[in-house]
Coordinates of C-alpha atoms in Angstrom, one line a residue:
Chain A
M1 CA -21.5 123.7 79.2
K2 CA -18.9 122.4 80.9
Q3 CA -20.8 119.2 81.8
S4 CA -21.9 119.1 77.8
W5 CA -18.4 118.9 76.9
T6 CA -17.4 116.7 79.3
L7 CA -19.9 114.0 78.2
T8 CA -19.4 115.2 74.5
K9 CA -15.4 114.1 75.0
F10 CA -16.6 110.9 76.5
R11 CA -19.3 110.0 74.0
I12 CA -16.6 110.5 70.9
M13 CA -14.3 108.4 72.7
L14 CA -16.7 105.7 73.2
A15 CA -17.7 105.8 69.6
M16 CA -14.5 105.8 68.1
R17 CA -13.7 102.2 70.1
N18 CA -17.1 100.7 68.7
R19 CA -16.2 99.0 65.4
A20 CA -19.9 99.0 64.3
F21 CA -19.6 103.0 64.6
L22 CA -16.9 103.1 62.4
F23 CA -18.3 100.1 59.8
F24 CA -21.8 101.9 59.7
G25 CA -20.5 105.7 60.1
V26 CA -17.7 105.5 57.3
I27 CA -17.1 102.6 55.4
I28 CA -20.7 101.4 54.7
P29 CA -21.2 104.8 53.0
V30 CA -18.1 105.0 51.4
A31 CA -18.6 101.9 49.6
L32 CA -22.2 102.9 48.7
L33 CA -20.8 106.1 47.2
F34 CA -18.5 104.2 44.7
L35 CA -21.0 101.3 44.2
F36 CA -23.8 104.7 43.4
A37 CA -21.4 106.4 41.4
A38 CA -20.6 103.2 39.5
I39 CA -24.1 102.6 38.8
F40 CA -25.9 106.1 38.5
G41 CA -22.8 108.4 38.1
R42 CA -21.6 107.4 34.7
G43 CA -23.8 110.6 33.2
G44 CA -20.6 112.8 33.9
G45 CA -19.5 114.6 36.6
R46 CA -23.0 116.3 37.9
A47 CA -24.3 112.4 38.8
V48 CA -21.5 112.1 40.5
A49 CA -22.1 115.2 42.6
Y50 CA -26.0 114.2 42.6
V51 CA -25.0 110.6 44.0
L52 CA -22.9 112.4 46.6
A53 CA -25.8 114.5 47.8
S54 CA -27.5 111.3 48.7
I55 CA -24.5 109.5 50.5
L56 CA -24.0 112.4 52.4
A57 CA -27.7 112.7 53.7
M58 CA -27.4 109.0 54.4
T59 CA -24.5 109.7 56.4
V60 CA -26.1 112.4 58.4
M61 CA -29.6 111.1 58.9
G62 CA -27.5 108.1 60.5
S63 CA -27.0 109.7 63.5
F64 CA -30.3 109.1 65.0
W65 CA -29.9 105.4 64.5
G66 CA -27.0 105.1 66.6
L67 CA -27.7 107.9 69.2
S68 CA -31.5 106.8 70.0
Q69 CA -30.1 102.7 70.3
Q70 CA -26.6 104.1 72.6
L71 CA -29.3 106.2 75.0
V72 CA -31.5 103.2 75.1
I73 CA -29.1 100.6 76.0
F74 CA -27.3 103.6 78.6
R75 CA -30.9 103.4 80.1
E76 CA -31.4 100.0 80.1
Q77 CA -27.7 99.1 81.6
G78 CA -28.3 101.6 84.4
I79 CA -25.3 103.8 82.9
L80 CA -28.0 106.6 83.0
R81 CA -28.8 106.5 86.7
R82 CA -25.2 106.7 87.6
F83 CA -24.5 110.1 85.8
R84 CA -27.9 110.8 87.8
L85 CA -26.1 111.5 90.7
A86 CA -23.5 113.9 89.3
P87 CA -24.1 117.3 88.4
A88 CA -25.4 116.1 85.1
G89 CA -28.8 117.3 84.0
A90 CA -30.6 116.3 80.9
G91 CA -30.1 118.8 79.0
A92 CA -26.2 118.1 79.0
M93 CA -26.6 114.2 78.4
L94 CA -29.1 115.4 75.4
A95 CA -26.4 118.3 73.6
S96 CA -23.6 115.8 74.5
S97 CA -25.2 113.3 72.0
I98 CA -25.7 116.1 69.1
F99 CA -22.1 117.9 69.6
S100 CA -20.6 114.0 69.4
N101 CA -22.7 113.4 66.6
L102 CA -21.9 116.3 64.6
V103 CA -17.9 115.9 65.7
L104 CA -18.2 112.4 64.0
T105 CA -20.2 113.0 61.3
L106 CA -17.8 115.6 59.8
P107 CA -14.9 113.7 59.1
A108 CA -17.3 111.3 57.4
V109 CA -18.8 114.1 55.5
A110 CA -15.3 115.2 54.5
I111 CA -14.1 112.0 53.5
E112 CA -16.9 111.6 51.0
M113 CA -16.5 114.4 49.4
A114 CA -12.6 114.2 49.0
L115 CA -12.9 110.9 47.4
A116 CA -15.7 112.0 45.2
R117 CA -14.0 115.4 44.2
W118 CA -10.7 113.8 43.6
V119 CA -10.9 109.9 42.9
L120 CA -14.4 109.9 41.2
H121 CA -14.1 113.5 39.7
M122 CA -16.9 115.1 40.7
P123 CA -16.5 118.6 38.4
S124 CA -16.7 121.0 41.6
W125 CA -17.1 121.1 45.5
G126 CA -20.3 123.2 44.9
N127 CA -21.0 125.9 47.4
L128 CA -19.2 124.7 51.1
A129 CA -20.8 127.0 53.1
G130 CA -24.4 125.5 51.8
V131 CA -23.0 121.9 52.6
F132 CA -21.6 122.5 55.8
V133 CA -25.1 124.5 56.9
M134 CA -27.1 121.7 55.5
V135 CA -24.9 118.9 57.3
T136 CA -24.4 120.5 60.5
L137 CA -28.4 121.2 60.5
G138 CA -29.2 117.9 59.1
G139 CA -27.1 116.4 61.8
A140 CA -28.5 118.0 64.5
T141 CA -32.3 117.6 63.1
F142 CA -31.8 113.8 63.0
A143 CA -29.7 113.4 66.2
T144 CA -32.5 115.1 68.3
L145 CA -35.1 112.9 66.4
G146 CA -33.2 109.5 67.4
L147 CA -33.4 111.5 71.2
V148 CA -37.0 111.9 71.4
V149 CA -37.1 108.1 69.4
A150 CA -35.2 107.2 72.9
S151 CA -37.2 108.6 74.9
V152 CA -40.4 107.5 73.6
A153 CA -39.2 103.9 73.0
N154 CA -39.3 101.7 76.2
S155 CA -37.0 99.0 75.4
M156 CA -34.1 98.3 72.9
M157 CA -37.0 96.4 70.7
E158 CA -39.2 99.3 70.4
T159 CA -36.2 101.3 69.3
Q160 CA -35.6 99.1 66.5
V161 CA -39.0 98.8 65.2
I162 CA -39.6 102.9 65.5
N163 CA -35.9 103.3 63.8
Q164 CA -36.7 100.9 61.0
L165 CA -40.1 102.3 60.0
L166 CA -38.8 106.0 60.3
W167 CA -35.6 105.1 57.8
L168 CA -37.5 103.0 55.5
A169 CA -39.2 106.2 55.1
F170 CA -36.7 108.6 55.0
M171 CA -34.4 106.2 52.5
L172 CA -37.1 105.3 49.9
L173 CA -39.5 108.6 50.0
S174 CA -36.7 111.6 50.6
G175 CA -34.8 111.1 47.1
V176 CA -31.8 109.5 49.1
T177 CA -32.4 106.0 47.1
V178 CA -34.9 107.0 44.8
P179 CA -34.7 110.5 43.1
L180 CA -37.7 112.6 44.0
P181 CA -39.1 113.0 40.4
T182 CA -39.2 109.5 39.5
L183 CA -41.6 109.1 42.4
P184 CA -45.5 109.1 41.4
A185 CA -46.9 112.1 42.1
W186 CA -48.9 111.3 45.1
L187 CA -45.6 109.9 46.9
Q188 CA -43.9 113.3 45.6
T189 CA -46.3 115.0 47.8
V190 CA -45.8 112.5 50.9
A191 CA -42.0 113.2 50.4
L192 CA -42.7 116.9 50.9
Y193 CA -43.8 116.3 54.5
L194 CA -40.8 114.6 55.7
P195 CA -37.8 116.1 56.9
A196 CA -35.4 113.7 55.2
T197 CA -36.5 115.5 51.9
Y198 CA -35.5 118.9 52.7
L199 CA -32.0 117.3 53.8
V200 CA -31.6 115.4 50.4
T201 CA -32.8 118.8 48.3
G202 CA -30.8 121.2 50.2
L203 CA -27.4 119.0 49.8
Q204 CA -28.6 118.7 46.2
R205 CA -28.7 122.6 45.5
A206 CA -25.8 123.2 47.6
L207 CA -23.7 120.9 45.6
L208 CA -25.1 121.0 42.1
D209 CA -26.6 124.3 41.8
S210 CA -23.9 125.9 44.4
A211 CA -26.3 127.5 46.8
G212 CA -25.2 129.2 49.8
P213 CA -27.2 129.4 53.1
S214 CA -28.8 132.2 51.9
Q215 CA -30.4 130.7 49.1
L216 CA -31.5 127.4 51.8
G217 CA -33.8 129.4 53.9
A218 CA -36.7 127.3 53.5
E219 CA -34.3 124.2 54.5
I220 CA -32.3 125.9 57.2
L221 CA -35.9 127.0 58.7
S222 CA -37.6 123.6 58.8
L223 CA -34.6 121.7 59.9
G224 CA -34.0 124.5 62.3
G225 CA -37.0 124.4 63.4
S226 CA -37.5 121.1 64.3
T227 CA -34.2 120.6 65.8
L228 CA -35.3 123.2 68.4
I229 CA -38.7 121.1 69.1
A230 CA -37.3 118.2 68.9
F231 CA -34.7 118.9 71.7
F232 CA -37.3 120.9 73.8
I233 CA -39.9 117.7 73.6
S234 CA -36.7 115.2 74.3
R235 CA -35.6 117.2 77.3
Q236 CA -39.3 117.0 78.6
I237 CA -39.9 113.4 78.1
F238 CA -36.0 112.4 79.0
R239 CA -35.9 109.4 81.3
W240 CA -33.1 108.1 83.7
E241 CA -34.5 105.0 85.2
P242 CA -34.9 101.9 83.0
E243 CA -38.2 101.3 84.7
E244 CA -39.5 104.5 84.4
K245 CA -42.2 104.2 81.4
L246 CA -43.6 107.3 79.5
P247 CA -47.7 107.8 79.5
S248 CA -49.2 107.5 76.1
S249 CA -50.3 111.1 76.3
A250 CA -46.9 112.1 76.4
K251 CA -45.8 110.2 73.4
T252 CA -48.4 112.2 71.2
W253 CA -46.8 115.1 72.3
T254 CA -43.4 113.8 70.5
L255 CA -45.7 114.6 67.4
A256 CA -44.8 118.3 67.6
A257 CA -41.5 117.5 66.7
L258 CA -42.7 117.0 63.1
I259 CA -44.6 120.2 62.7
P260 CA -42.4 122.5 61.1
F261 CA -42.3 119.6 58.3
L262 CA -46.0 119.5 58.7
L263 CA -46.2 123.0 57.9
L264 CA -43.8 123.6 55.4
G265 CA -45.4 120.2 53.5
M266 CA -48.6 122.3 53.3
W267 CA -46.9 125.2 52.0
E268 CA -44.9 123.3 49.7
T269 CA -47.9 121.1 48.3
R270 CA -49.7 124.5 47.4
D271 CA -47.2 126.9 46.6
G272 CA -43.5 125.9 46.7
Q273 CA -41.1 125.3 44.2
R274 CA -39.2 122.3 45.9
R275 CA -40.4 119.5 43.5
A276 CA -39.9 121.3 40.6
Q277 CA -36.1 122.4 41.7
A278 CA -35.7 118.6 42.3
R279 CA -36.9 117.9 38.7
S280 CA -34.9 120.6 37.3
I281 CA -31.6 119.3 39.3
F282 CA -32.3 115.8 37.8
R283 CA -33.0 116.9 34.5
S284 CA -30.0 118.9 34.0
T285 CA -27.9 115.7 35.8
Y286 CA -28.9 113.1 33.7
E287 CA -31.5 113.9 30.6
A288 CA -29.1 116.9 29.3
P289 CA -26.0 114.7 28.7
Q290 CA -28.1 111.7 27.7
R291 CA -29.5 114.1 25.6
K292 CA -25.8 115.5 24.3
Q293 CA -24.9 112.0 23.9
Q294 CA -27.6 111.0 21.9
N295 CA -27.1 113.9 19.1
K296 CA -23.4 113.4 19.1
P297 CA -22.5 112.0 15.8
A298 CA -20.5 108.5 16.0
P299 CA -18.1 108.8 13.1
D300 CA -16.5 104.9 13.6
A301 CA -18.0 103.3 16.1
P302 CA -21.9 102.9 17.7
A303 CA -22.9 105.0 20.2
A304 CA -22.3 104.3 23.6
P305 CA -25.2 103.0 25.5
A306 CA -26.9 105.5 27.4
P307 CA -26.0 106.0 31.1
P308 CA -28.6 104.6 33.2
A309 CA -30.6 106.8 34.9
P310 CA -32.0 105.7 38.5
G311 CA -36.0 104.7 38.0
S312 CA -37.6 104.8 35.0
G313 CA -38.1 108.3 34.3
V314 CA -39.4 112.3 35.7
R315 CA -42.7 111.7 36.6
P316 CA -45.3 114.5 36.5
E317 CA -45.9 116.1 39.7
Chain B
M1 CA -26.1 113.3 118.9
T2 CA -24.8 116.3 117.3
S3 CA -26.9 117.9 115.2
P4 CA -28.4 115.5 112.3
I5 CA -26.6 115.5 109.2
I6 CA -29.9 113.5 107.4
Q7 CA -33.7 113.8 109.1
V8 CA -36.1 111.5 107.3
Q9 CA -39.7 112.4 108.6
D10 CA -42.8 110.1 108.0
L11 CA -41.4 109.1 104.8
R12 CA -43.8 107.2 102.6
K13 CA -43.6 105.9 99.1
N14 CA -45.8 104.2 97.0
Y15 CA -45.5 102.0 93.6
G16 CA -48.9 101.8 92.4
A17 CA -51.5 99.9 95.0
V18 CA -48.1 98.9 96.9
E19 CA -47.1 100.6 99.9
A20 CA -43.1 100.5 100.1
L21 CA -42.6 103.4 102.6
R22 CA -45.2 103.7 105.3
G23 CA -44.0 106.5 107.5
V24 CA -40.2 106.0 108.0
S25 CA -38.3 108.6 110.4
F26 CA -34.8 108.6 111.8
E27 CA -32.0 111.3 111.5
I28 CA -28.4 110.4 111.4
A29 CA -25.1 112.6 113.1
E30 CA -22.3 113.8 111.2
G31 CA -19.8 111.2 110.9
E32 CA -22.2 108.5 112.0
V33 CA -22.3 105.1 110.3
F34 CA -26.2 104.1 109.8
G35 CA -27.3 100.9 108.6
L36 CA -30.6 100.1 106.9
L37 CA -30.8 96.4 108.0
G38 CA -33.7 94.5 106.2
P39 CA -35.1 91.7 103.9
N40 CA -35.6 92.4 99.7
G41 CA -38.4 94.4 99.0
A42 CA -38.2 96.1 102.9
G43 CA -38.4 99.5 101.6
K44 CA -34.6 100.1 102.2
T45 CA -33.8 101.2 98.4
S46 CA -36.7 103.5 98.4
T47 CA -35.8 105.1 101.0
I48 CA -31.8 105.4 100.0
E49 CA -33.0 106.8 96.7
I50 CA -35.5 109.2 98.0
L51 CA -32.4 110.6 100.1
E52 CA -30.3 110.3 96.9
G53 CA -32.4 112.5 94.8
M54 CA -33.2 109.6 92.8
R55 CA -36.8 109.4 93.8
T56 CA -39.4 111.7 94.9
P57 CA -41.5 110.9 98.1
D58 CA -45.4 110.2 98.3
G59 CA -45.6 112.1 101.8
G60 CA -43.3 112.9 104.6
S61 CA -39.9 114.8 104.3
A62 CA -36.0 114.3 103.9
R63 CA -32.9 116.9 104.2
V64 CA -29.9 115.8 103.5
C65 CA -26.6 118.5 105.0
G66 CA -29.7 120.9 105.0
L67 CA -30.9 120.6 101.7
D68 CA -34.1 118.9 99.8
P69 CA -32.3 116.0 97.8
Q70 CA -35.3 116.3 95.1
T71 CA -35.0 120.4 94.2
S72 CA -31.5 121.3 95.7
G73 CA -29.7 120.2 91.9
D74 CA -26.2 120.3 91.5
E75 CA -25.6 122.5 95.2
F76 CA -26.8 118.9 96.9
K77 CA -25.2 116.5 94.3
R78 CA -21.8 117.9 95.3
Q79 CA -22.3 117.1 99.0
V80 CA -23.4 113.5 98.5
G81 CA -21.5 110.4 96.7
A82 CA -23.3 107.5 96.6
V83 CA -23.1 103.3 95.3
L84 CA -25.8 102.4 93.7
Q85 CA -27.5 98.5 93.7
S86 CA -28.3 98.3 90.5
T87 CA -26.0 100.6 87.9
S88 CA -23.3 100.3 85.6
L89 CA -20.4 102.0 83.2
P90 CA -19.8 101.7 79.6
D91 CA -17.9 98.4 78.7
K92 CA -15.0 100.3 76.4
L93 CA -14.5 102.6 79.6
R94 CA -11.2 102.3 80.8
V95 CA -10.9 102.4 85.2
S96 CA -8.9 105.6 85.3
E97 CA -11.1 107.5 82.4
A98 CA -14.5 106.7 84.4
I99 CA -12.7 108.7 87.6
Q100 CA -11.5 111.7 85.4
L101 CA -14.8 111.7 83.4
F102 CA -16.9 112.1 86.7
A103 CA -13.9 114.3 88.4
S104 CA -14.5 116.7 85.4
L105 CA -18.5 116.5 85.8
Y106 CA -18.1 117.5 89.5
G107 CA -15.3 120.0 88.5
V108 CA -12.6 118.8 90.7
S109 CA -9.2 118.5 89.3
P110 CA -8.9 115.2 87.7
S111 CA -6.0 113.2 89.0
P112 CA -7.3 109.5 89.7
D113 CA -3.9 108.3 91.3
H114 CA -4.9 108.7 94.8
L115 CA -8.0 106.9 94.3
L116 CA -7.0 104.4 92.3
A117 CA -4.1 103.7 95.0
R118 CA -6.6 103.8 97.9
F119 CA -9.0 101.4 96.0
G120 CA -6.4 98.9 94.9
L121 CA -7.1 99.4 91.2
E122 CA -3.5 100.9 90.4
E123 CA -2.8 97.7 88.3
K124 CA -6.2 98.2 86.4
R125 CA -6.1 101.8 85.8
D126 CA -6.0 101.0 82.0
A127 CA -8.5 98.2 81.9
F128 CA -11.9 98.4 80.4
Y129 CA -14.5 98.5 82.7
G130 CA -16.2 95.4 81.2
K131 CA -13.1 93.3 82.2
L132 CA -13.3 94.3 85.6
S133 CA -14.1 91.8 88.2
G134 CA -17.4 91.9 90.4
G135 CA -15.6 93.0 93.3
Q136 CA -13.0 95.5 90.9
K137 CA -16.7 97.1 89.8
Q138 CA -17.6 97.6 93.0
R139 CA -14.2 99.2 94.4
L140 CA -14.5 101.5 91.4
A141 CA -18.1 102.1 92.3
L142 CA -16.6 103.5 95.6
A143 CA -13.9 105.4 94.0
L144 CA -16.4 107.2 92.0
A145 CA -18.6 108.1 95.0
L146 CA -15.7 109.4 96.5
V147 CA -14.4 111.4 93.6
Q148 CA -15.9 115.1 94.5
Q149 CA -15.3 114.3 98.5
P150 CA -18.5 114.7 99.6
R151 CA -19.6 114.7 103.2
V152 CA -22.2 111.8 102.9
L153 CA -21.9 108.6 101.4
F154 CA -25.0 106.6 100.4
L155 CA -24.1 102.9 99.8
D156 CA -27.1 100.6 98.5
E157 CA -25.8 96.9 99.5
P158 CA -22.3 97.8 98.7
T159 CA -21.3 93.8 98.7
A160 CA -24.3 92.3 97.5
G161 CA -23.4 89.6 95.4
L162 CA -20.0 89.6 96.1
D163 CA -17.7 86.6 97.3
P164 CA -16.7 86.5 101.2
Q165 CA -13.1 87.7 100.2
V166 CA -14.5 90.4 98.3
R167 CA -16.8 91.6 100.9
R168 CA -14.5 91.6 103.5
E169 CA -12.1 93.9 101.4
I170 CA -15.3 96.1 101.1
Y171 CA -15.7 96.0 104.5
D172 CA -11.9 97.5 105.0
V173 CA -12.8 100.4 102.7
I174 CA -15.7 101.0 104.6
A175 CA -14.2 100.7 108.2
E176 CA -11.6 103.1 106.7
L177 CA -14.3 105.5 105.9
R178 CA -15.8 105.5 109.2
A179 CA -12.3 106.0 110.9
E180 CA -12.2 109.1 108.6
K181 CA -15.4 110.2 110.1
K182 CA -17.8 110.0 106.9
T183 CA -21.1 110.1 107.3
I184 CA -22.5 106.8 105.8
L185 CA -26.0 105.3 105.3
M186 CA -25.9 101.8 104.0
T187 CA -28.6 99.2 103.1
T188 CA -27.7 95.9 103.7
H189 CA -29.8 92.4 104.5
Y190 CA -26.2 90.7 105.5
I191 CA -26.1 91.0 109.1
E192 CA -22.6 90.5 110.1
E193 CA -22.2 93.7 108.0
A194 CA -24.4 96.0 110.1
E195 CA -23.2 94.5 113.0
R196 CA -19.2 95.3 112.1
L197 CA -19.6 98.6 110.2
C198 CA -22.6 100.6 111.6
D199 CA -22.5 102.6 114.6
R200 CA -26.6 102.3 114.5
V201 CA -28.9 100.4 112.8
A202 CA -32.5 100.6 111.7
V203 CA -34.4 97.6 111.0
I204 CA -36.9 98.3 108.2
D205 CA -39.4 95.6 106.9
H206 CA -42.5 96.0 104.9
G207 CA -42.3 99.7 104.9
R208 CA -42.0 100.4 108.6
L209 CA -38.9 101.2 110.8
I210 CA -39.5 98.6 113.6
A211 CA -36.5 98.8 115.6
L212 CA -33.4 101.4 116.1
G213 CA -30.4 101.9 117.8
T214 CA -26.9 100.8 118.0
P215 CA -26.1 96.9 117.7
R216 CA -25.5 96.4 121.4
E217 CA -28.7 98.1 122.3
L218 CA -30.5 96.3 119.5
K219 CA -29.3 92.9 120.9
E220 CA -29.9 93.7 124.6
R221 CA -33.4 94.5 123.6
G222 CA -33.5 90.8 122.4
A223 CA -31.9 89.8 125.9
G224 CA -35.2 88.3 126.7
T225 CA -34.5 85.2 124.7
T226 CA -31.4 83.1 124.7
R227 CA -30.3 80.8 121.2
I228 CA -29.5 77.4 122.0
E229 CA -28.0 75.6 119.0
L230 CA -28.2 72.1 118.9
T231 CA -27.0 69.2 116.9
L232 CA -29.5 65.9 117.0
A233 CA -28.7 62.5 115.7
R234 CA -31.7 62.5 113.7
P235 CA -34.2 65.2 112.8
E236 CA -37.4 66.3 115.3
S237 CA -40.2 67.6 113.8
D238 CA -40.3 71.6 114.7
G239 CA -43.7 71.3 116.4
A240 CA -42.4 69.0 118.7
L241 CA -39.2 71.0 119.7
R242 CA -41.3 74.2 119.8
G243 CA -43.6 72.6 122.4
L244 CA -40.5 72.5 124.9
D245 CA -40.9 74.7 128.0
S246 CA -39.7 78.4 127.5
V247 CA -39.4 77.7 123.8
T248 CA -40.4 80.9 121.6
D249 CA -39.2 79.9 118.5
C250 CA -37.6 77.0 116.8
R251 CA -36.0 76.7 113.4
E252 CA -33.3 74.7 111.1
I253 CA -30.7 76.7 110.5
E254 CA -27.8 75.0 108.0
G255 CA -28.1 71.8 109.7
R256 CA -28.3 72.9 113.2
T257 CA -32.0 73.3 115.3
V258 CA -31.8 76.5 116.8
L259 CA -34.1 77.4 120.2
H260 CA -35.0 80.7 121.3
S261 CA -36.0 80.3 125.2
T262 CA -37.4 82.9 127.8
R263 CA -35.8 80.3 130.2
P264 CA -32.6 78.3 129.1
P265 CA -32.5 75.9 132.3
A266 CA -36.1 74.6 131.9
T267 CA -35.8 74.5 127.9
I268 CA -32.9 72.1 128.3
V269 CA -34.1 69.4 130.9
A270 CA -37.2 69.4 128.9
L271 CA -35.1 68.7 125.8
V272 CA -32.9 66.3 127.0
K273 CA -36.1 64.3 128.6
H274 CA -38.1 65.0 125.3
L275 CA -34.9 63.5 123.7
E276 CA -34.7 60.4 126.0
A277 CA -38.5 59.8 125.5
S278 CA -38.2 59.5 121.6
G279 CA -34.7 57.4 121.7
N280 CA -32.4 60.7 119.9
E281 CA -29.5 61.7 121.1
L282 CA -28.2 65.3 121.6
K283 CA -24.4 65.3 119.5
S284 CA -23.8 68.9 120.8
L285 CA -25.4 71.8 122.5
E286 CA -24.5 75.4 122.5
I287 CA -25.9 78.6 124.5
V288 CA -25.1 81.7 122.4
P289 CA -26.1 85.3 123.2
P290 CA -28.6 86.8 120.9
S291 CA -27.5 88.1 117.9
L292 CA -28.9 90.9 115.3
E293 CA -30.7 87.7 113.2
D294 CA -32.5 86.7 116.5
I295 CA -33.7 90.2 117.1
F296 CA -34.8 90.4 113.4
I297 CA -36.5 86.7 113.8
E298 CA -37.7 88.2 117.0
L299 CA -39.4 91.1 115.8
T300 CA -40.7 90.3 112.2
G301 CA -41.2 86.7 112.9
R302 CA -38.9 85.9 109.9
R303 CA -35.2 85.5 108.6
L304 CA -33.9 87.9 106.4
R305 CA -33.1 86.4 103.4
D306 CA -36.7 84.7 104.1

């Protein structure tokens, strides 16, 4: 444990000296918050919270990207093998990745929330305990997925290809950039198998419906379960040496990290309420204010244009 | 020899079809500086990395401080320090932070001042690792290897790629450690390094240990031949000189012709006759005692850096 903490401090220190981390971890999400709020947040205060849920999810998910790259760079440059000589096992090295990521993500999340509340006039904080649990567990989930990618990829090039594919799927299909209810029905079903979807819907529910940890059971179970499995897998396939290659059979093993989401996706597809919840939150955010505005009489001037909603409208399941 | 602190018995290691180690055995006493001398690819790094616990042997056994390097975990890691051949640290890590980091991992009091002073790094204490020269990086690697005051030190090619002045600085550090009776196993392909620093040397080639002894013993073992170094007015073919009386080997080394002879007087007479007949001229001739390089050539039929 002491070694994990020592390595965590070391990783945080390195991240703070990395301009790319500050740029991608703090500046870009804040810029996107204002951009998205300007485009999609004009429907009222709830729309800002809706946008914030996406930005928080994006900030949290970014962890898998940076961590996997850093670990592969460490391995390729022979830095990991220097640590191998010291009493710091794979578990301590991997745990330090998750802890440092969490420590670095929480301030960025706090800044984004504060800006949304005080500058963009988000009507309430939502349920802070719920937000904290989702950010913490989400951060751990995506950090461990990043560690699995780092162990699977044999080179920086491979890491980037895998990350691009995962990032694209998470960004487009989970509700981060395109609201889940506006996707075609079959894509909504695909989204139910992605970890990012549970992070986004969990954050939306915590921020917009004030859902606390006790109401976020499915999200907590799936993200927590995935974190544990992914951590176990990444520990089993961790490689210190640049020339060590992972056997193909071990690569298949890594898919086990997605088992919780496979099970949850199957259950949600058949019995779950996730799509209905996402639709309800979306409608209450964008369609209710739109209707209110349309019904309001315009005494002197023509009615203001309706706030644009992302996507072309809510699609059926 | 006192009781061995390192014991290697019939060590074997394969990389696919390549046999990197084919049954290497030796013992090292506490306080001894032991050199593994051989060309690139001889099996030196495989041997030292097995002893560091970084690689698993395919056969044989290795014990360091009475522990199995592969299975003894943190207890073993606290007993040994190492300078790896290919390693690095993050560019944005400061020198003093690196020492504190590793001291903290070993659970020892993180006071870098003593190590910084010892390795001449005080002025660089706040410098980033990425800004250090090759020699400074190597001195830091040595400082890190000693951070937990290990009983055994492994140095894998500690001066490879360094310029001669920096190499001499590293020699001085190793000589100090030797004076402190630290047990050191080092690999090298520099003859002068082995001769200057090591109490005993094992010559390794193609995964086999082919000679073992003190540098003096090894040289005496090669006393069957004498080295005759010549400078000629114009070059002669190797074949012509190799055929001279009692010559066992003939090579061009750095502009000089080096002959190995079992009977120097007979060789020199034959050489003078040959040069007269061919109209060539002898500009200098020197008879030198055999070096470890000569022994290596004699044992393997090739130079260390071939």
